[in-house]
Coordinates of C-alpha atoms in Angstrom, one line a residue:
M1 CA -15.3 -16.0 -4.7
T2 CA -16.7 -13.3 -2.4
K3 CA -20.2 -12.2 -3.4
P4 CA -20.9 -8.5 -3.9
S5 CA -22.1 -6.8 -0.7
T6 CA -25.6 -5.6 -0.2
S7 CA -24.5 -3.0 2.2
T8 CA -26.6 0.2 2.2
A9 CA -23.7 2.5 3.2
P10 CA -24.0 5.7 1.2
W11 CA -20.4 5.5 -0.1
G12 CA -20.8 2.0 -1.6
S13 CA -24.5 1.0 -1.7
A14 CA -25.4 -1.8 -3.9
E15 CA -28.0 0.3 -5.8
R16 CA -25.5 3.0 -6.5
Q17 CA -22.9 0.5 -7.7
R18 CA -25.5 -1.1 -10.1
N19 CA -26.4 2.4 -11.4
A20 CA -22.8 3.2 -12.1
V21 CA -22.2 0.0 -13.9
T22 CA -25.3 0.1 -16.1
G23 CA -25.1 3.9 -16.7
R24 CA -28.3 4.7 -14.8
G25 CA -28.5 7.4 -12.1
R26 CA -27.7 11.1 -12.1
G27 CA -24.5 13.1 -11.8
K28 CA -21.1 12.1 -10.6
G29 CA -22.5 10.7 -7.4
R30 CA -23.5 7.5 -9.2
W31 CA -19.8 6.7 -9.5
L32 CA -19.2 6.7 -5.8
G33 CA -20.5 3.2 -5.4
L34 CA -17.5 1.9 -7.4
L35 CA -14.8 3.6 -5.3
G36 CA -13.0 2.0 -2.5
P37 CA -10.6 -0.9 -3.4
A38 CA -7.7 1.5 -4.3
F39 CA -8.1 3.3 -1.0
V40 CA -7.5 0.0 0.8
A41 CA -4.4 -0.7 -1.4
A42 CA -3.2 2.9 -0.7
I43 CA -2.7 2.0 2.9
A44 CA 0.5 0.2 1.9
Y45 CA 1.9 3.6 0.8
V46 CA 1.5 5.3 4.2
D47 CA 2.8 2.5 6.4
P48 CA 5.4 2.9 9.2
G49 CA 8.2 2.2 6.9
N50 CA 7.3 5.1 4.7
V51 CA 7.0 7.3 7.8
A52 CA 10.6 6.6 8.8
S53 CA 11.9 7.2 5.3
N54 CA 10.0 10.4 4.7
L55 CA 10.9 12.0 8.1
S56 CA 14.5 11.1 7.7
A57 CA 14.6 12.6 4.2
G58 CA 13.1 15.8 5.3
A59 CA 15.2 16.1 8.5
D60 CA 18.5 15.3 6.8
Y61 CA 18.1 17.0 3.4
G62 CA 15.3 19.4 3.7
Y63 CA 13.3 19.8 0.5
L64 CA 15.9 18.1 -1.7
L65 CA 14.1 14.8 -2.2
V66 CA 10.5 16.0 -2.8
W67 CA 10.9 15.0 -6.4
V68 CA 11.5 11.4 -5.4
L69 CA 8.0 11.1 -3.8
V70 CA 6.4 12.7 -6.8
V71 CA 8.0 10.3 -9.2
A72 CA 7.3 7.3 -6.8
N73 CA 3.6 8.2 -6.6
L74 CA 3.3 8.5 -10.4
M75 CA 4.8 5.0 -10.7
A76 CA 2.5 3.7 -8.1
V77 CA -0.6 5.0 -9.9
L78 CA 0.4 3.0 -13.0
V79 CA 1.3 -0.2 -11.2
Q80 CA -1.9 -0.3 -9.0
Y81 CA -4.1 0.6 -12.0
L82 CA -2.7 -2.4 -13.9
S83 CA -3.2 -4.7 -11.0
A84 CA -6.8 -3.5 -10.6
K85 CA -7.5 -3.8 -14.4
L86 CA -6.1 -7.3 -14.3
G87 CA -8.6 -8.4 -11.6
L88 CA -11.5 -6.5 -13.2
V89 CA -11.0 -7.9 -16.8
T90 CA -10.1 -11.5 -15.9
G91 CA -12.1 -12.0 -12.8
Q92 CA -9.0 -13.5 -11.1
S93 CA -6.3 -12.1 -8.8
L94 CA -2.7 -12.0 -9.9
P95 CA -1.9 -15.0 -7.5
D96 CA -4.8 -16.9 -9.1
L97 CA -3.4 -16.4 -12.6
L98 CA 0.1 -17.3 -11.6
G99 CA -1.0 -20.3 -9.6
S100 CA -3.0 -21.7 -12.6
S101 CA 0.0 -21.3 -15.0
M102 CA 2.8 -22.8 -12.9
K103 CA 3.8 -26.3 -12.2
R104 CA 3.9 -27.5 -8.6
G105 CA 7.6 -26.9 -7.9
P106 CA 7.9 -23.4 -9.3
R107 CA 4.5 -22.5 -7.8
L108 CA 5.6 -23.6 -4.3
A109 CA 8.9 -21.7 -4.7
F110 CA 7.0 -18.6 -5.8
W111 CA 4.6 -18.9 -2.8
V112 CA 7.5 -19.1 -0.4
Q113 CA 9.0 -15.9 -1.6
A114 CA 5.6 -14.2 -1.6
E115 CA 4.9 -15.3 1.9
I116 CA 8.3 -14.0 3.1
V117 CA 7.4 -10.7 1.6
A118 CA 4.0 -10.7 3.3
A119 CA 5.7 -11.6 6.6
A120 CA 8.2 -8.8 6.2
T121 CA 5.3 -6.4 5.6
D122 CA 3.5 -7.6 8.7
L123 CA 6.7 -7.3 10.7
A124 CA 7.0 -3.6 9.9
E125 CA 3.4 -2.8 10.5
V126 CA 3.1 -4.5 13.9
I127 CA 6.4 -2.8 15.0
G128 CA 5.1 0.6 13.8
G129 CA 1.9 0.2 15.7
A130 CA 3.7 -0.9 18.9
L131 CA 6.0 2.1 18.6
A132 CA 2.8 4.3 18.4
L133 CA 1.4 2.8 21.6
H134 CA 4.7 3.2 23.3
I135 CA 4.9 6.9 22.3
L136 CA 1.3 7.6 23.3
F137 CA 0.9 5.6 26.5
G138 CA 4.4 4.3 27.4
I139 CA 3.2 0.7 26.8
P140 CA 6.2 -1.8 26.4
L141 CA 6.8 -2.7 22.8
L142 CA 6.0 -6.3 23.2
W143 CA 2.6 -5.7 24.7
G144 CA 2.0 -2.9 22.2
G145 CA 2.5 -5.5 19.4
V146 CA 0.0 -7.8 21.1
I147 CA -2.6 -5.1 21.3
V148 CA -2.1 -4.1 17.6
G149 CA -2.4 -7.7 16.6
I150 CA -5.7 -8.1 18.5
L151 CA -7.1 -4.9 17.2
S152 CA -6.2 -5.9 13.6
M153 CA -8.1 -9.2 14.2
V154 CA -11.2 -7.2 15.1
L155 CA -10.9 -5.2 11.9
L156 CA -10.3 -8.4 9.8
M157 CA -13.6 -9.8 11.2
T158 CA -15.4 -7.2 9.2
Q159 CA -14.0 -8.8 6.0
G160 CA -15.8 -11.8 4.5
P161 CA -18.6 -12.8 2.1
G162 CA -20.9 -9.8 1.6
R163 CA -18.9 -7.6 3.9
Q164 CA -16.1 -6.2 1.8
R165 CA -17.4 -2.7 1.6
R166 CA -17.7 -2.6 5.4
F167 CA -14.0 -3.5 5.6
E168 CA -13.3 -0.9 3.0
M169 CA -15.1 1.8 5.0
F170 CA -13.2 0.9 8.2
V171 CA -9.9 1.1 6.4
I172 CA -10.9 4.4 4.7
A173 CA -11.8 5.8 8.1
L174 CA -8.3 4.8 9.3
L175 CA -6.8 6.4 6.2
V176 CA -8.6 9.7 7.1
I177 CA -7.1 9.5 10.6
I178 CA -3.6 8.8 9.1
T179 CA -4.0 11.8 6.8
I180 CA -5.0 14.1 9.7
G181 CA -2.3 12.7 12.0
F182 CA 0.6 13.1 9.5
M183 CA -0.6 16.4 7.9
A184 CA -1.7 18.4 11.0
G185 CA 1.8 19.6 11.7
L186 CA 1.9 21.5 8.3
F187 CA -0.6 24.0 9.7
V188 CA 1.8 25.2 12.3
S189 CA 5.0 24.8 10.3
P190 CA 5.8 27.6 7.9
L191 CA 7.1 26.1 4.6
D192 CA 9.7 27.6 2.3
W193 CA 7.8 27.4 -0.9
G194 CA 10.9 28.3 -2.9
G195 CA 12.6 25.3 -1.3
V196 CA 9.6 23.1 -2.1
A197 CA 9.7 24.2 -5.8
G198 CA 13.5 23.6 -5.8
G199 CA 12.9 20.1 -4.4
L200 CA 10.9 19.2 -7.6
V201 CA 14.2 19.3 -9.6
P202 CA 15.8 15.8 -9.7
R203 CA 19.2 15.9 -8.0
F204 CA 21.3 14.5 -5.1
H205 CA 23.6 15.9 -2.5
D206 CA 25.8 12.9 -1.6
A207 CA 25.9 9.1 -1.5
Q208 CA 23.7 9.0 1.6
S209 CA 21.0 11.0 -0.2
V210 CA 21.2 8.5 -3.1
L211 CA 20.6 5.7 -0.6
L212 CA 17.7 7.5 1.0
A213 CA 16.2 8.2 -2.4
A214 CA 16.5 4.6 -3.5
S215 CA 14.8 3.6 -0.3
M216 CA 11.9 6.0 -0.8
L217 CA 11.4 5.3 -4.4
G218 CA 12.1 1.6 -4.5
A219 CA 10.2 0.6 -1.4
T220 CA 7.1 2.7 -2.3
V221 CA 5.7 0.1 -4.6
M222 CA 4.8 -2.7 -2.1
P223 CA 4.5 -6.2 -3.5
H224 CA 1.6 -7.2 -1.2
A225 CA -0.5 -4.2 -2.4
I226 CA -0.1 -5.3 -6.0
Y227 CA -1.2 -8.9 -5.2
L228 CA -4.1 -7.6 -3.1
H229 CA -5.5 -4.9 -5.4
S230 CA -6.4 -7.4 -8.2
A231 CA -8.3 -9.5 -5.6
L232 CA -10.1 -6.5 -4.1
V233 CA -11.4 -5.5 -7.5
R234 CA -12.4 -9.1 -8.4
D235 CA -14.3 -9.5 -5.2
R236 CA -16.0 -6.2 -5.4
H237 CA -17.2 -6.4 -9.1
G238 CA -17.5 -10.1 -9.6
A239 CA -16.9 -12.2 -12.7
P240 CA -16.6 -10.5 -16.1
E241 CA -19.0 -13.0 -17.8
N242 CA -21.8 -11.7 -15.6
R243 CA -21.6 -8.2 -17.2
G244 CA -21.5 -6.8 -20.7
E245 CA -18.6 -5.1 -22.4
E246 CA -20.1 -1.6 -21.8
A247 CA -20.3 -2.4 -18.1
T248 CA -16.6 -3.5 -18.1
R249 CA -15.7 -0.2 -19.8
R250 CA -17.5 1.8 -17.1
L251 CA -15.8 -0.2 -14.4
I252 CA -12.4 0.4 -15.9
V253 CA -13.1 4.2 -16.0
A254 CA -14.2 4.1 -12.4
T255 CA -11.2 2.1 -11.4
R256 CA -8.9 4.7 -13.0
W257 CA -10.5 7.4 -10.8
D258 CA -10.4 5.1 -7.8
V259 CA -6.6 4.6 -8.2
V260 CA -5.8 8.2 -8.9
L261 CA -7.8 9.5 -6.0
G262 CA -6.5 6.9 -3.6
L263 CA -2.9 7.2 -4.6
V264 CA -2.9 11.0 -4.8
L265 CA -4.2 11.0 -1.2
A266 CA -1.5 8.6 -0.1
G267 CA 1.2 10.5 -2.0
S268 CA 0.1 13.8 -0.5
V269 CA 0.4 12.4 3.0
N270 CA 4.0 11.2 2.2
I271 CA 5.0 14.5 0.7
G272 CA 3.4 16.3 3.7
M273 CA 5.5 14.2 6.1
L274 CA 8.7 15.2 4.3
L275 CA 7.7 18.8 4.2
L276 CA 6.9 18.8 7.9
A277 CA 10.3 17.3 8.7
A278 CA 12.0 19.7 6.3
A279 CA 10.3 22.8 7.9
S280 CA 10.6 21.8 11.5
L281 CA 13.2 19.0 12.0
S282 CA 16.0 20.0 9.7
G283 CA 19.3 19.4 11.5
V284 CA 17.6 18.1 14.7
A285 CA 19.4 15.2 16.2
G286 CA 17.6 11.9 16.9
T287 CA 15.3 11.9 13.9
D288 CA 16.8 8.7 12.4
S289 CA 14.1 6.7 14.2
I290 CA 10.3 6.9 14.3
E291 CA 10.3 7.3 18.1
G292 CA 13.0 10.0 17.9
A293 CA 11.1 11.9 15.2
A294 CA 7.9 11.8 17.2
A295 CA 9.7 13.3 20.2
A296 CA 11.3 15.9 18.0
I297 CA 7.9 16.9 16.5
S298 CA 6.5 17.3 20.0
D299 CA 9.5 19.4 21.1
H300 CA 9.8 21.6 18.0
V301 CA 6.2 21.8 16.7
G302 CA 4.1 21.3 19.8
S303 CA 3.0 18.4 22.1
A304 CA -0.5 18.5 20.6
V305 CA 0.9 17.9 17.1
G306 CA 3.1 15.2 18.5
V307 CA 0.1 13.4 20.0
I308 CA -1.9 13.7 16.7
F309 CA 1.2 12.4 14.8
A310 CA 1.4 9.4 17.1
V311 CA -2.4 8.7 16.7
G312 CA -1.8 8.8 12.9
L313 CA 1.1 6.3 13.3
L314 CA -1.1 4.0 15.3
A315 CA -3.8 4.1 12.7
S316 CA -1.1 3.5 10.0
G317 CA 0.2 0.4 11.8
L318 CA -3.3 -1.0 12.5
A319 CA -4.6 -0.5 9.0
S320 CA -1.4 -1.7 7.3
T321 CA -1.1 -4.9 9.3
S322 CA -4.8 -5.7 8.6
V323 CA -4.4 -5.1 4.9
G324 CA -1.1 -7.0 4.9
C325 CA -2.7 -10.0 6.5
Y326 CA -5.5 -9.9 4.0
A327 CA -2.9 -9.8 1.2
G328 CA -1.2 -12.9 2.6
S329 CA -4.5 -14.7 2.5
V330 CA -5.0 -13.8 -1.1
I331 CA -1.5 -15.0 -2.0
M332 CA -2.0 -18.4 -0.3
S333 CA -5.4 -18.9 -1.8
G334 CA -4.2 -18.1 -5.3
L335 CA -1.0 -20.0 -5.3
L336 CA -1.8 -23.0 -3.0
H337 CA -5.6 -23.1 -3.4
V338 CA -5.8 -23.1 0.4
N339 CA -8.1 -20.9 2.3
V340 CA -7.1 -20.1 5.9
P341 CA -9.4 -18.0 8.1
L342 CA -8.0 -14.5 8.3
V343 CA -8.1 -14.5 12.1
A344 CA -6.2 -17.8 12.3
R345 CA -3.6 -16.4 9.8
R346 CA -3.4 -13.2 11.9
L347 CA -2.4 -15.3 15.0
V348 CA 0.4 -17.0 13.1
T349 CA 1.8 -14.0 11.3
M350 CA 2.0 -12.0 14.5
V351 CA 4.6 -14.4 16.0
P352 CA 7.8 -13.1 14.1
A353 CA 7.1 -9.5 15.1
L354 CA 6.4 -10.4 18.7
V355 CA 9.6 -12.4 18.9
I356 CA 11.6 -9.5 17.6
L357 CA 9.9 -7.1 20.0
G358 CA 10.3 -9.5 22.9
L359 CA 14.1 -10.0 22.2
G360 CA 14.5 -6.2 22.4
W361 CA 16.0 -5.8 18.9
D362 CA 16.2 -2.2 17.6
P363 CA 12.8 -1.6 16.0
T364 CA 14.1 0.9 13.5
W365 CA 16.8 -1.5 12.4
S366 CA 14.1 -4.2 12.0
L367 CA 12.1 -1.9 9.8
V368 CA 15.1 -1.3 7.6
I369 CA 15.7 -5.0 7.2
S370 CA 12.0 -5.6 6.4
Q371 CA 12.2 -3.0 3.6
V372 CA 15.2 -4.8 2.1
V373 CA 13.2 -8.1 2.1
L374 CA 10.3 -6.3 0.5
S375 CA 12.6 -4.9 -2.2
L376 CA 13.8 -8.4 -3.1
G377 CA 10.2 -9.5 -3.8
I378 CA 9.3 -6.6 -6.1
P379 CA 10.6 -8.2 -9.4
F380 CA 8.6 -11.3 -8.8
V381 CA 5.3 -9.3 -8.8
L382 CA 6.1 -6.4 -11.2
I383 CA 7.4 -8.5 -14.1
P384 CA 4.4 -10.9 -14.3
L385 CA 2.0 -8.0 -13.9
A386 CA 3.6 -6.2 -16.8
V387 CA 3.6 -9.3 -19.0
L388 CA 0.0 -10.5 -18.2
T389 CA -1.6 -7.1 -18.7
S390 CA 0.1 -6.8 -22.1
Q391 CA -1.2 -10.2 -23.4
R392 CA -4.3 -10.1 -25.5
A393 CA -4.9 -13.8 -24.7
V394 CA -5.4 -12.7 -21.1
M395 CA -6.8 -9.2 -21.4
G396 CA -8.6 -9.3 -24.7
R397 CA -9.3 -5.8 -26.0
W398 CA -8.2 -4.4 -22.7
A399 CA -4.6 -5.5 -23.2
N400 CA -2.1 -2.6 -22.7
P401 CA -1.6 -0.5 -25.9
L402 CA 1.9 0.0 -27.1
W403 CA 2.6 3.2 -25.3
V404 CA 1.5 1.7 -22.0
K405 CA 3.6 -1.3 -22.6
V406 CA 6.7 1.0 -23.1
V407 CA 5.9 3.0 -20.0
T408 CA 5.2 -0.1 -18.0
C409 CA 8.5 -1.6 -19.1
V410 CA 10.5 1.5 -18.2
V411 CA 8.8 1.8 -14.8
T412 CA 9.3 -1.9 -14.0
L413 CA 13.0 -1.7 -15.0
A414 CA 13.5 1.5 -13.0
I415 CA 11.8 0.1 -9.8
V416 CA 13.7 -3.2 -10.0
A417 CA 17.0 -1.4 -10.6
L418 CA 16.4 1.0 -7.8
N419 CA 15.5 -1.8 -5.4
F420 CA 18.7 -3.6 -6.4
V421 CA 20.6 -0.4 -5.6
L422 CA 18.7 -0.1 -2.3
V423 CA 19.6 -3.7 -1.3
V424 CA 23.3 -3.3 -2.2
L425 CA 23.7 0.1 -0.5
T426 CA 21.8 -0.9 2.6
L427 CA 23.8 -4.1 3.1
G428 CA 26.9 -2.0 2.6
E429 CA 25.7 0.3 5.5
L430 CA 25.0 -2.6 7.9

């Protein structure tokens, strides 16, 4: 288990964290030391796959599907909070708990599907980063993928025993860049606020809008982010037996704020991308791909905004692929009890993406297929999470109350059903 960091960074200093847990210190600032894990998990919600879906939704249907992103973000807040609470209360990650309760055969099968999901995630992120480098500098996609992989290795080197908060700070810095990159266009694109308000009313226009909504809503909750969040909280706050019940209560309160702030930021970025596309790209041809959308933004909003957008896309790919690789390591450690160095794992997981880029396959089509694979993995993580966090034998007094159980069940069934619809409709479109 990773030991708590002794970093002296103002955001997450060890002293500030101890003060928040024990109740010492003054003002709201004493809680800042406990924030961070949810912001790392939130990277999954602003990855290149989300970029493609949000821009397509805004360009094709204007403000029609704003409500989808609002609902998706509310679902994500609940799911990520449950994952964080599981790691905080049990001192184990979700893969740890599943690995310890399964026999060898089912455990290996579960690991295979989880690794496929992690590989699909990594595929999308490397391709997205390669597209960003191609847009910015004209670098061939294959070499762009290599560069993104190398840069992600450098970022992963900041993660390790006693260095988690340093990794968090790097990722949060990239999240800030992503936010600026994807939101900058809103300052020069006049919005139709009546249209925005109308977009909060749930409705569809045609079958294609249903497909797009299923993609946006179903693929928002990423399996790897759920696996990872429980481990991030475990590694940050340590074993529950080393703290009292009051300290655990304070940590749970801080975790709620962490999740809400991190996911609201990520959700705002997603909504901002859709609004930008609705205001500036509606009816513009060629926006069905990330590269085409970036070119359309430059043409219709301004070249400076286009460059800022591409920088945000690069930060999105870099941060997402680093977080995805970290999640894969957590999955392997929990299910197989095997610890592979992150850099070594990075070298291996880069290969599928580089092969696809080297073969010249359509990157947007590859992103679509990766999202379908991710959708297939969602039931395997959501259902165990809902069950485990509701069991008093696992969570003690922190088990989900009845109303949370009901909401969790409804959300889980809705996401699983929508992902089933996404898979069926997408395969029908291919």
